[in-house]
PDB file of N, CA and C in Angstrom:
ATOM      1  N   MET S 241      97.489  93.377  99.494  1.00 93.00           N
ATOM      2  CA  MET S 241      97.526  94.837  99.240  1.00 93.00           C
ATOM      3  C   MET S 241      96.108  95.295  98.862  1.00 93.00           C
ATOM      4  N   ASN S 242      95.612  96.343  99.542  1.00 95.00           N
ATOM      5  CA  ASN S 242      94.319  96.850  99.190  1.00 95.00           C
ATOM      6  C   ASN S 242      94.507  98.034  98.280  1.00 95.00           C
ATOM      7  N   THR S 243      93.343  98.663  97.928  1.00 93.00           N
ATOM      8  CA  THR S 243      93.418  99.779  96.914  1.00 93.00           C
ATOM      9  C   THR S 243      94.231 100.941  97.384  1.00 93.00           C
ATOM     10  N   LYS S 244      94.032 101.342  98.619  1.00 94.00           N
ATOM     11  CA  LYS S 244      94.728 102.495  99.192  1.00 94.00           C
ATOM     12  C   LYS S 244      96.265 102.222  99.154  1.00 94.00           C
ATOM     13  N   GLU S 245      96.713 101.030  99.489  1.00 95.00           N
ATOM     14  CA  GLU S 245      98.110 100.698  99.526  1.00 95.00           C
ATOM     15  C   GLU S 245      98.658 100.658  98.081  1.00 95.00           C
ATOM     16  N   LEU S 246      97.860 100.182  97.159  1.00 95.00           N
ATOM     17  CA  LEU S 246      98.246 100.108  95.722  1.00 95.00           C
ATOM     18  C   LEU S 246      98.469 101.587  95.259  1.00 95.00           C
ATOM     19  N   ILE S 247      97.512 102.414  95.559  1.00 95.00           N
ATOM     20  CA  ILE S 247      97.591 103.830  95.093  1.00 95.00           C
ATOM     21  C   ILE S 247      98.798 104.557  95.710  1.00 95.00           C
ATOM     22  N   SER S 248      99.086 104.343  97.028  1.00 95.00           N
ATOM     23  CA  SER S 248     100.270 104.967  97.617  1.00 95.00           C
ATOM     24  C   SER S 248     101.567 104.430  97.056  1.00 95.00           C
ATOM     25  N   THR S 249     101.590 103.131  96.805  1.00 96.00           N
ATOM     26  CA  THR S 249     102.859 102.510  96.247  1.00 96.00           C
ATOM     27  C   THR S 249     103.152 103.126  94.870  1.00 96.00           C
ATOM     28  N   VAL S 250     102.125 103.131  94.000  1.00 95.00           N
ATOM     29  CA  VAL S 250     102.301 103.569  92.660  1.00 95.00           C
ATOM     30  C   VAL S 250     102.645 105.101  92.654  1.00 95.00           C
ATOM     31  N   ALA S 251     101.969 105.848  93.478  1.00 95.00           N
ATOM     32  CA  ALA S 251     102.201 107.302  93.611  1.00 95.00           C
ATOM     33  C   ALA S 251     103.597 107.591  94.060  1.00 95.00           C
ATOM     34  N   SER S 252     104.113 106.888  95.008  1.00 95.00           N
ATOM     35  CA  SER S 252     105.444 107.141  95.448  1.00 95.00           C
ATOM     36  C   SER S 252     106.499 106.670  94.418  1.00 95.00           C
ATOM     37  N   LYS S 253     106.337 105.584  93.734  1.00 95.00           N
ATOM     38  CA  LYS S 253     107.255 105.079  92.735  1.00 95.00           C
ATOM     39  C   LYS S 253     107.300 105.992  91.521  1.00 95.00           C
ATOM     40  N   MET S 254     106.104 106.637  91.238  1.00 94.00           N
ATOM     41  CA  MET S 254     106.057 107.452  89.983  1.00 94.00           C
ATOM     42  C   MET S 254     106.127 108.944  90.221  1.00 94.00           C
ATOM     43  N   ASN S 255     106.176 109.394  91.505  1.00 95.00           N
ATOM     44  CA  ASN S 255     106.235 110.736  91.996  1.00 95.00           C
ATOM     45  C   ASN S 255     105.022 111.541  91.374  1.00 95.00           C
ATOM     46  N   TYR S 256     103.846 110.907  91.519  1.00 94.00           N
ATOM     47  CA  TYR S 256     102.563 111.564  91.079  1.00 94.00           C
ATOM     48  C   TYR S 256     101.723 111.722  92.340  1.00 94.00           C
ATOM     49  N   PRO S 257     100.808 112.652  92.395  1.00 95.00           N
ATOM     50  CA  PRO S 257      99.909 112.759  93.529  1.00 95.00           C
ATOM     51  C   PRO S 257      98.931 111.544  93.575  1.00 95.00           C
ATOM     52  N   LYS S 258      98.621 111.173  94.859  1.00 96.00           N
ATOM     53  CA  LYS S 258      97.713 110.082  95.008  1.00 96.00           C
ATOM     54  C   LYS S 258      96.346 110.247  94.258  1.00 96.00           C
ATOM     55  N   SER S 259      95.911 111.436  94.267  1.00 95.00           N
ATOM     56  CA  SER S 259      94.565 111.803  93.609  1.00 95.00           C
ATOM     57  C   SER S 259      94.631 111.440  92.131  1.00 95.00           C
ATOM     58  N   GLU S 260      95.777 111.720  91.484  1.00 96.00           N
ATOM     59  CA  GLU S 260      95.930 111.438  90.038  1.00 96.00           C
ATOM     60  C   GLU S 260      95.962 109.883  89.825  1.00 96.00           C
ATOM     61  N   ILE S 261      96.642 109.203  90.699  1.00 96.00           N
ATOM     62  CA  ILE S 261      96.760 107.749  90.516  1.00 96.00           C
ATOM     63  C   ILE S 261      95.365 107.150  90.817  1.00 96.00           C
ATOM     64  N   GLN S 262      94.588 107.655  91.722  1.00 96.00           N
ATOM     65  CA  GLN S 262      93.258 107.228  92.101  1.00 96.00           C
ATOM     66  C   GLN S 262      92.327 107.411  90.805  1.00 96.00           C
ATOM     67  N   PHE S 263      92.489 108.551  90.209  1.00 97.00           N
ATOM     68  CA  PHE S 263      91.719 108.898  89.011  1.00 97.00           C
ATOM     69  C   PHE S 263      92.070 107.819  87.824  1.00 97.00           C
ATOM     70  N   LEU S 264      93.293 107.625  87.656  1.00 96.00           N
ATOM     71  CA  LEU S 264      93.724 106.683  86.600  1.00 96.00           C
ATOM     72  C   LEU S 264      93.270 105.273  86.894  1.00 96.00           C
ATOM     73  N   LEU S 265      93.323 104.846  88.169  1.00 95.00           N
ATOM     74  CA  LEU S 265      92.899 103.547  88.496  1.00 95.00           C
ATOM     75  C   LEU S 265      91.386 103.347  88.325  1.00 95.00           C
ATOM     76  N   ASP S 266      90.616 104.399  88.635  1.00 96.00           N
ATOM     77  CA  ASP S 266      89.171 104.403  88.474  1.00 96.00           C
ATOM     78  C   ASP S 266      88.832 104.299  87.024  1.00 96.00           C
ATOM     79  N   ARG S 267      89.498 105.060  86.137  1.00 97.00           N
ATOM     80  CA  ARG S 267      89.253 104.983  84.729  1.00 97.00           C
ATOM     81  C   ARG S 267      89.609 103.628  84.167  1.00 97.00           C
ATOM     82  N   PHE S 268      90.726 103.128  84.616  1.00 96.00           N
ATOM     83  CA  PHE S 268      91.160 101.742  84.150  1.00 96.00           C
ATOM     84  C   PHE S 268      90.114 100.698  84.478  1.00 96.00           C
ATOM     85  N   SER S 269      89.575 100.803  85.731  1.00 95.00           N
ATOM     86  CA  SER S 269      88.570  99.842  86.154  1.00 95.00           C
ATOM     87  C   SER S 269      87.329  99.933  85.344  1.00 95.00           C
ATOM     88  N   GLU S 270      86.915 101.193  85.024  1.00 96.00           N
ATOM     89  CA  GLU S 270      85.720 101.416  84.219  1.00 96.00           C
ATOM     90  C   GLU S 270      85.928 100.816  82.795  1.00 96.00           C
ATOM     91  N   ILE S 271      87.091 101.044  82.229  1.00 96.00           N
ATOM     92  CA  ILE S 271      87.354 100.508  80.879  1.00 96.00           C
ATOM     93  C   ILE S 271      87.303  99.029  80.875  1.00 96.00           C
ATOM     94  N   CYS S 272      87.959  98.418  81.892  1.00 95.00           N
ATOM     95  CA  CYS S 272      87.939  96.941  81.982  1.00 95.00           C
ATOM     96  C   CYS S 272      86.576  96.416  82.119  1.00 95.00           C
ATOM     97  N   ILE S 273      85.780  97.016  82.947  1.00 95.00           N
ATOM     98  CA  ILE S 273      84.353  96.573  83.082  1.00 95.00           C
ATOM     99  C   ILE S 273      83.575  96.678  81.818  1.00 95.00           C
ATOM    100  N   ASP S 274      83.719  97.801  81.158  1.00 96.00           N
ATOM    101  CA  ASP S 274      83.006  98.025  79.880  1.00 96.00           C
ATOM    102  C   ASP S 274      83.448  96.933  78.792  1.00 96.00           C
ATOM    103  N   GLN S 275      84.724  96.687  78.791  1.00 95.00           N
ATOM    104  CA  GLN S 275      85.188  95.680  77.797  1.00 95.00           C
ATOM    105  C   GLN S 275      84.752  94.244  78.148  1.00 95.00           C
ATOM    106  N   LEU S 276      84.737  93.912  79.374  1.00 95.00           N
ATOM    107  CA  LEU S 276      84.253  92.619  79.772  1.00 95.00           C
ATOM    108  C   LEU S 276      82.758  92.450  79.597  1.00 95.00           C
ATOM    109  N   LYS S 277      81.975  93.566  79.776  1.00 93.00           N
ATOM    110  CA  LYS S 277      80.557  93.508  79.562  1.00 93.00           C
ATOM    111  C   LYS S 277      80.323  93.289  78.008  1.00 93.00           C
ATOM    112  N   ALA S 278      81.216  93.791  77.222  1.00 94.00           N
ATOM    113  CA  ALA S 278      81.073  93.639  75.747  1.00 94.00           C
ATOM    114  C   ALA S 278      81.620  92.300  75.295  1.00 94.00           C
ATOM    115  N   ASP S 279      81.941  91.397  76.230  1.00 92.00           N
ATOM    116  CA  ASP S 279      82.515  90.144  75.919  1.00 92.00           C
ATOM    117  C   ASP S 279      83.880  90.086  75.220  1.00 92.00           C
ATOM    118  N   ASN S 280      84.714  91.154  75.559  1.00 94.00           N
ATOM    119  CA  ASN S 280      86.039  91.296  75.055  1.00 94.00           C
ATOM    120  C   ASN S 280      86.988  90.744  76.018  1.00 94.00           C
ATOM    121  N   THR S 281      88.122  90.231  75.518  1.00 96.00           N
ATOM    122  CA  THR S 281      89.213  89.742  76.327  1.00 96.00           C
ATOM    123  C   THR S 281      90.188  90.882  76.636  1.00 96.00           C
ATOM    124  N   ILE S 282      90.654  91.093  77.819  1.00 96.00           N
ATOM    125  CA  ILE S 282      91.677  92.080  78.200  1.00 96.00           C
ATOM    126  C   ILE S 282      92.952  91.356  78.357  1.00 96.00           C
ATOM    127  N   GLU S 283      94.042  91.787  77.507  1.00 96.00           N
ATOM    128  CA  GLU S 283      95.284  91.127  77.625  1.00 96.00           C
ATOM    129  C   GLU S 283      96.344  92.141  78.080  1.00 96.00           C
ATOM    130  N   LEU S 284      96.939  91.897  79.155  1.00 95.00           N
ATOM    131  CA  LEU S 284      98.003  92.724  79.731  1.00 95.00           C
ATOM    132  C   LEU S 284      99.333  92.019  79.604  1.00 95.00           C
ATOM    133  N   GLN S 285     100.204  92.610  78.720  1.00 94.00           N
ATOM    134  CA  GLN S 285     101.445  91.949  78.411  1.00 94.00           C
ATOM    135  C   GLN S 285     102.335  91.707  79.688  1.00 94.00           C
ATOM    136  N   TYR S 286     102.822  90.499  79.767  1.00 93.00           N
ATOM    137  CA  TYR S 286     103.642  90.022  80.899  1.00 93.00           C
ATOM    138  C   TYR S 286     102.907  89.867  82.186  1.00 93.00           C
ATOM    139  N   PHE S 287     101.500  90.019  82.177  1.00 94.00           N
ATOM    140  CA  PHE S 287     100.768  89.853  83.334  1.00 94.00           C
ATOM    141  C   PHE S 287      99.689  88.812  83.144  1.00 94.00           C
ATOM    142  N   GLY S 288      98.880  88.878  82.198  1.00 96.00           N
ATOM    143  CA  GLY S 288      97.859  87.865  81.955  1.00 96.00           C
ATOM    144  C   GLY S 288      96.562  88.403  81.197  1.00 96.00           C
ATOM    145  N   SER S 289      95.592  87.598  81.135  1.00 97.00           N
ATOM    146  CA  SER S 289      94.335  87.946  80.402  1.00 97.00           C
ATOM    147  C   SER S 289      93.132  87.749  81.274  1.00 97.00           C
ATOM    148  N   LEU S 290      92.186  88.711  81.143  1.00 96.00           N
ATOM    149  CA  LEU S 290      90.883  88.592  81.750  1.00 96.00           C
ATOM    150  C   LEU S 290      89.907  88.284  80.683  1.00 96.00           C
ATOM    151  N   LEU S 291      89.035  87.290  80.870  1.00 95.00           N
ATOM    152  CA  LEU S 291      88.068  87.009  79.888  1.00 95.00           C
ATOM    153  C   LEU S 291      86.789  86.553  80.655  1.00 95.00           C
ATOM    154  N   VAL S 292      85.621  86.612  79.893  1.00 95.00           N
ATOM    155  CA  VAL S 292      84.380  86.278  80.443  1.00 95.00           C
ATOM    156  C   VAL S 292      83.951  84.893  79.840  1.00 95.00           C
ATOM    157  N   LYS S 293      83.611  84.050  80.782  1.00 94.00           N
ATOM    158  CA  LYS S 293      83.132  82.666  80.464  1.00 94.00           C
ATOM    159  C   LYS S 293      81.742  82.555  80.899  1.00 94.00           C
ATOM    160  N   LYS S 294      80.929  81.792  80.130  1.00 93.00           N
ATOM    161  CA  LYS S 294      79.527  81.532  80.463  1.00 93.00           C
ATOM    162  C   LYS S 294      79.481  80.166  81.147  1.00 93.00           C
ATOM    163  N   LYS S 295      78.930  80.128  82.413  1.00 93.00           N
ATOM    164  CA  LYS S 295      78.774  78.863  83.129  1.00 93.00           C
ATOM    165  C   LYS S 295      77.272  78.423  82.719  1.00 93.00           C
ATOM    166  N   GLU S 296      77.156  77.267  82.312  1.00 94.00           N
ATOM    167  CA  GLU S 296      75.851  76.715  81.907  1.00 94.00           C
ATOM    168  C   GLU S 296      74.969  76.469  83.146  1.00 94.00           C
ATOM    169  N   GLU S 297      73.656  76.386  82.877  1.00 94.00           N
ATOM    170  CA  GLU S 297      72.724  75.962  83.923  1.00 94.00           C
ATOM    171  C   GLU S 297      73.117  74.611  84.527  1.00 94.00           C
ATOM    172  N   LYS S 298      72.978  74.499  85.861  1.00 93.00           N
ATOM    173  CA  LYS S 298      73.310  73.305  86.547  1.00 93.00           C
ATOM    174  C   LYS S 298      72.101  72.868  87.380  1.00 93.00           C
ATOM    175  N   VAL S 299      71.862  71.570  87.280  1.00 91.00           N
ATOM    176  CA  VAL S 299      70.867  71.007  88.121  1.00 91.00           C
ATOM    177  C   VAL S 299      71.423  69.925  89.113  1.00 91.00           C
ATOM    178  N   THR S 300      71.074  70.135  90.323  1.00 92.00           N
ATOM    179  CA  THR S 300      71.547  69.142  91.349  1.00 92.00           C
ATOM    180  C   THR S 300      70.309  68.588  92.022  1.00 92.00           C
ATOM    181  N   VAL S 301      70.529  67.356  92.536  1.00 91.00           N
ATOM    182  CA  VAL S 301      69.417  66.709  93.196  1.00 91.00           C
ATOM    183  C   VAL S 301      69.869  66.197  94.571  1.00 91.00           C
ATOM    184  N   ASN S 302      69.141  66.567  95.575  1.00 88.00           N
ATOM    185  CA  ASN S 302      69.389  66.132  96.910  1.00 88.00           C
ATOM    186  C   ASN S 302      68.715  64.687  97.069  1.00 88.00           C
ATOM    187  N   SER S 303      69.478  63.720  97.104  1.00 84.00           N
ATOM    188  CA  SER S 303      68.945  62.365  97.072  1.00 84.00           C
ATOM    189  C   SER S 303      68.130  61.952  98.268  1.00 84.00           C
ATOM    190  N   GLU S 304      68.474  62.575  99.442  1.00 86.00           N
ATOM    191  CA  GLU S 304      67.748  62.241 100.680  1.00 86.00           C
ATOM    192  C   GLU S 304      66.317  62.835 100.625  1.00 86.00           C
ATOM    193  N   MET S 305      66.220  64.043 100.152  1.00 86.00           N
ATOM    194  CA  MET S 305      64.885  64.693 100.151  1.00 86.00           C
ATOM    195  C   MET S 305      64.179  64.755  98.778  1.00 86.00           C
ATOM    196  N   ASN S 306      64.973  64.305  97.743  1.00 86.00           N
ATOM    197  CA  ASN S 306      64.489  64.226  96.373  1.00 86.00           C
ATOM    198  C   ASN S 306      64.018  65.610  95.868  1.00 86.00           C
ATOM    199  N   ILE S 307      64.876  66.579  96.213  1.00 90.00           N
ATOM    200  CA  ILE S 307      64.657  68.004  95.788  1.00 90.00           C
ATOM    201  C   ILE S 307      65.624  68.374  94.734  1.00 90.00           C
ATOM    202  N   LYS S 308      65.085  68.888  93.615  1.00 91.00           N
ATOM    203  CA  LYS S 308      65.984  69.375  92.561  1.00 91.00           C
ATOM    204  C   LYS S 308      66.253  70.926  92.821  1.00 91.00           C
ATOM    205  N   THR S 309      67.467  71.211  92.552  1.00 92.00           N
ATOM    206  CA  THR S 309      67.846  72.650  92.609  1.00 92.00           C
ATOM    207  C   THR S 309      68.468  73.061  91.289  1.00 92.00           C
ATOM    208  N   ILE S 310      67.890  74.129  90.779  1.00 93.00           N
ATOM    209  CA  ILE S 310      68.382  74.597  89.481  1.00 93.00           C
ATOM    210  C   ILE S 310      69.176  75.848  89.674  1.00 93.00           C
ATOM    211  N   TYR S 311      70.451  75.899  89.240  1.00 93.00           N
ATOM    212  CA  TYR S 311      71.318  77.021  89.213  1.00 93.00           C
ATOM    213  C   TYR S 311      71.239  77.624  87.871  1.00 93.00           C
ATOM    214  N   PRO S 312      70.839  78.885  87.715  1.00 94.00           N
ATOM    215  CA  PRO S 312      70.818  79.446  86.330  1.00 94.00           C
ATOM    216  C   PRO S 312      72.134  79.741  85.718  1.00 94.00           C
ATOM    217  N   PRO S 313      72.215  79.869  84.402  1.00 94.00           N
ATOM    218  CA  PRO S 313      73.478  80.194  83.788  1.00 94.00           C
ATOM    219  C   PRO S 313      74.007  81.524  84.299  1.00 94.00           C
ATOM    220  N   LYS S 314      75.308  81.747  84.343  1.00 93.00           N
ATOM    221  CA  LYS S 314      75.833  83.033  84.723  1.00 93.00           C
ATOM    222  C   LYS S 314      77.208  83.277  84.083  1.00 93.00           C
ATOM    223  N   LEU S 315      77.595  84.486  84.108  1.00 92.00           N
ATOM    224  CA  LEU S 315      78.875  84.831  83.495  1.00 92.00           C
ATOM    225  C   LEU S 315      79.888  85.019  84.658  1.00 92.00           C
ATOM    226  N   VAL S 316      81.107  84.470  84.412  1.00 95.00           N
ATOM    227  CA  VAL S 316      82.198  84.607  85.433  1.00 95.00           C
ATOM    228  C   VAL S 316      83.472  85.157  84.713  1.00 95.00           C
ATOM    229  N   ILE S 317      84.224  85.829  85.422  1.00 95.00           N
ATOM    230  CA  ILE S 317      85.456  86.395  85.012  1.00 95.00           C
ATOM    231  C   ILE S 317      86.623  85.393  85.278  1.00 95.00           C
ATOM    232  N   ARG S 318      87.358  85.127  84.298  1.00 96.00           N
ATOM    233  CA  ARG S 318      88.444  84.213  84.382  1.00 96.00           C
ATOM    234  C   ARG S 318      89.852  84.909  84.159  1.00 96.00           C
ATOM    235  N   PHE S 319      90.840  84.609  84.957  1.00 96.00           N
ATOM    236  CA  PHE S 319      92.153  85.220  84.811  1.00 96.00           C
ATOM    237  C   PHE S 319      93.128  84.099  84.423  1.00 96.00           C
ATOM    238  N   LEU S 320      93.853  84.317  83.283  1.00 95.00           N
ATOM    239  CA  LEU S 320      94.831  83.386  82.808  1.00 95.00           C
ATOM    240  C   LEU S 320      96.156  84.122  82.879  1.00 95.00           C
ATOM    241  N   GLN S 321      97.056  83.638  83.707  1.00 93.00           N
ATOM    242  CA  GLN S 321      98.372  84.341  83.906  1.00 93.00           C
ATOM    243  C   GLN S 321      99.282  84.144  82.692  1.00 93.00           C
ATOM    244  N   ASP S 322     100.052  85.123  82.411  1.00 94.00           N
ATOM    245  CA  ASP S 322     101.033  85.082  81.383  1.00 94.00           C
ATOM    246  C   ASP S 322     102.238  84.194  81.844  1.00 94.00           C
ATOM    247  N   GLU S 323     102.897  83.577  80.879  1.00 92.00           N
ATOM    248  CA  GLU S 323     104.123  82.728  81.189  1.00 92.00           C
ATOM    249  C   GLU S 323     105.187  83.545  82.009  1.00 92.00           C
ATOM    250  N   VAL S 324     105.370  84.837  81.570  1.00 92.00           N
ATOM    251  CA  VAL S 324     106.337  85.690  82.230  1.00 92.00           C
ATOM    252  C   VAL S 324     105.996  85.799  83.724  1.00 92.00           C
ATOM    253  N   LEU S 325     104.740  86.104  84.016  1.00 92.00           N
ATOM    254  CA  LEU S 325     104.332  86.241  85.493  1.00 92.00           C
ATOM    255  C   LEU S 325     104.475  84.877  86.154  1.00 92.00           C
ATOM    256  N   LYS S 326     104.075  83.879  85.511  1.00 91.00           N
ATOM    257  CA  LYS S 326     104.215  82.548  86.074  1.00 91.00           C
ATOM    258  C   LYS S 326     105.601  82.166  86.439  1.00 91.00           C
ATOM    259  N   ASN S 327     106.526  82.488  85.566  1.00 91.00           N
ATOM    260  CA  ASN S 327     107.935  82.268  85.818  1.00 91.00           C
ATOM    261  C   ASN S 327     108.525  83.093  86.943  1.00 91.00           C
ATOM    262  N   LYS S 328     108.082  84.359  87.007  1.00 90.00           N
ATOM    263  CA  LYS S 328     108.541  85.261  88.105  1.00 90.00           C
ATOM    264  C   LYS S 328     108.048  84.837  89.404  1.00 90.00           C
ATOM    265  N   LEU S 329     106.894  84.228  89.456  1.00 90.00           N
ATOM    266  CA  LEU S 329     106.348  83.760  90.712  1.00 90.00           C
ATOM    267  C   LEU S 329     106.781  82.345  91.063  1.00 90.00           C
ATOM    268  N   ASN S 330     107.623  81.688  90.171  1.00 82.00           N
ATOM    269  CA  ASN S 330     108.105  80.368  90.384  1.00 82.00           C
ATOM    270  C   ASN S 330     107.054  79.320  90.585  1.00 82.00           C
ATOM    271  N   PHE S 331     106.055  79.351  89.778  1.00 59.00           N
ATOM    272  CA  PHE S 331     105.054  78.297  89.851  1.00 59.00           C
ATOM    273  C   PHE S 331     105.391  77.076  88.999  1.00 59.00           C
TER     274      PHE S 331
END
């Protein structure tokens, strides 16, 4: 499901105009991004949690050419599903 399909589905189920759902989804995304940038966890009841994890610097060596490659540290977003979602999806 892409963004347009999500907006259409939510709008039809809630009897709201698509433009209003688009606005709400945009604000929700902005708030999530701001919270994740601030290193906060976002917990959505019955759905799951979004959190930021720091991946440490990684060094690999190509043994054939004896070349070291350094991958700098980076932040990644991690999703942990809630037990309710897990059970509903039968995992």
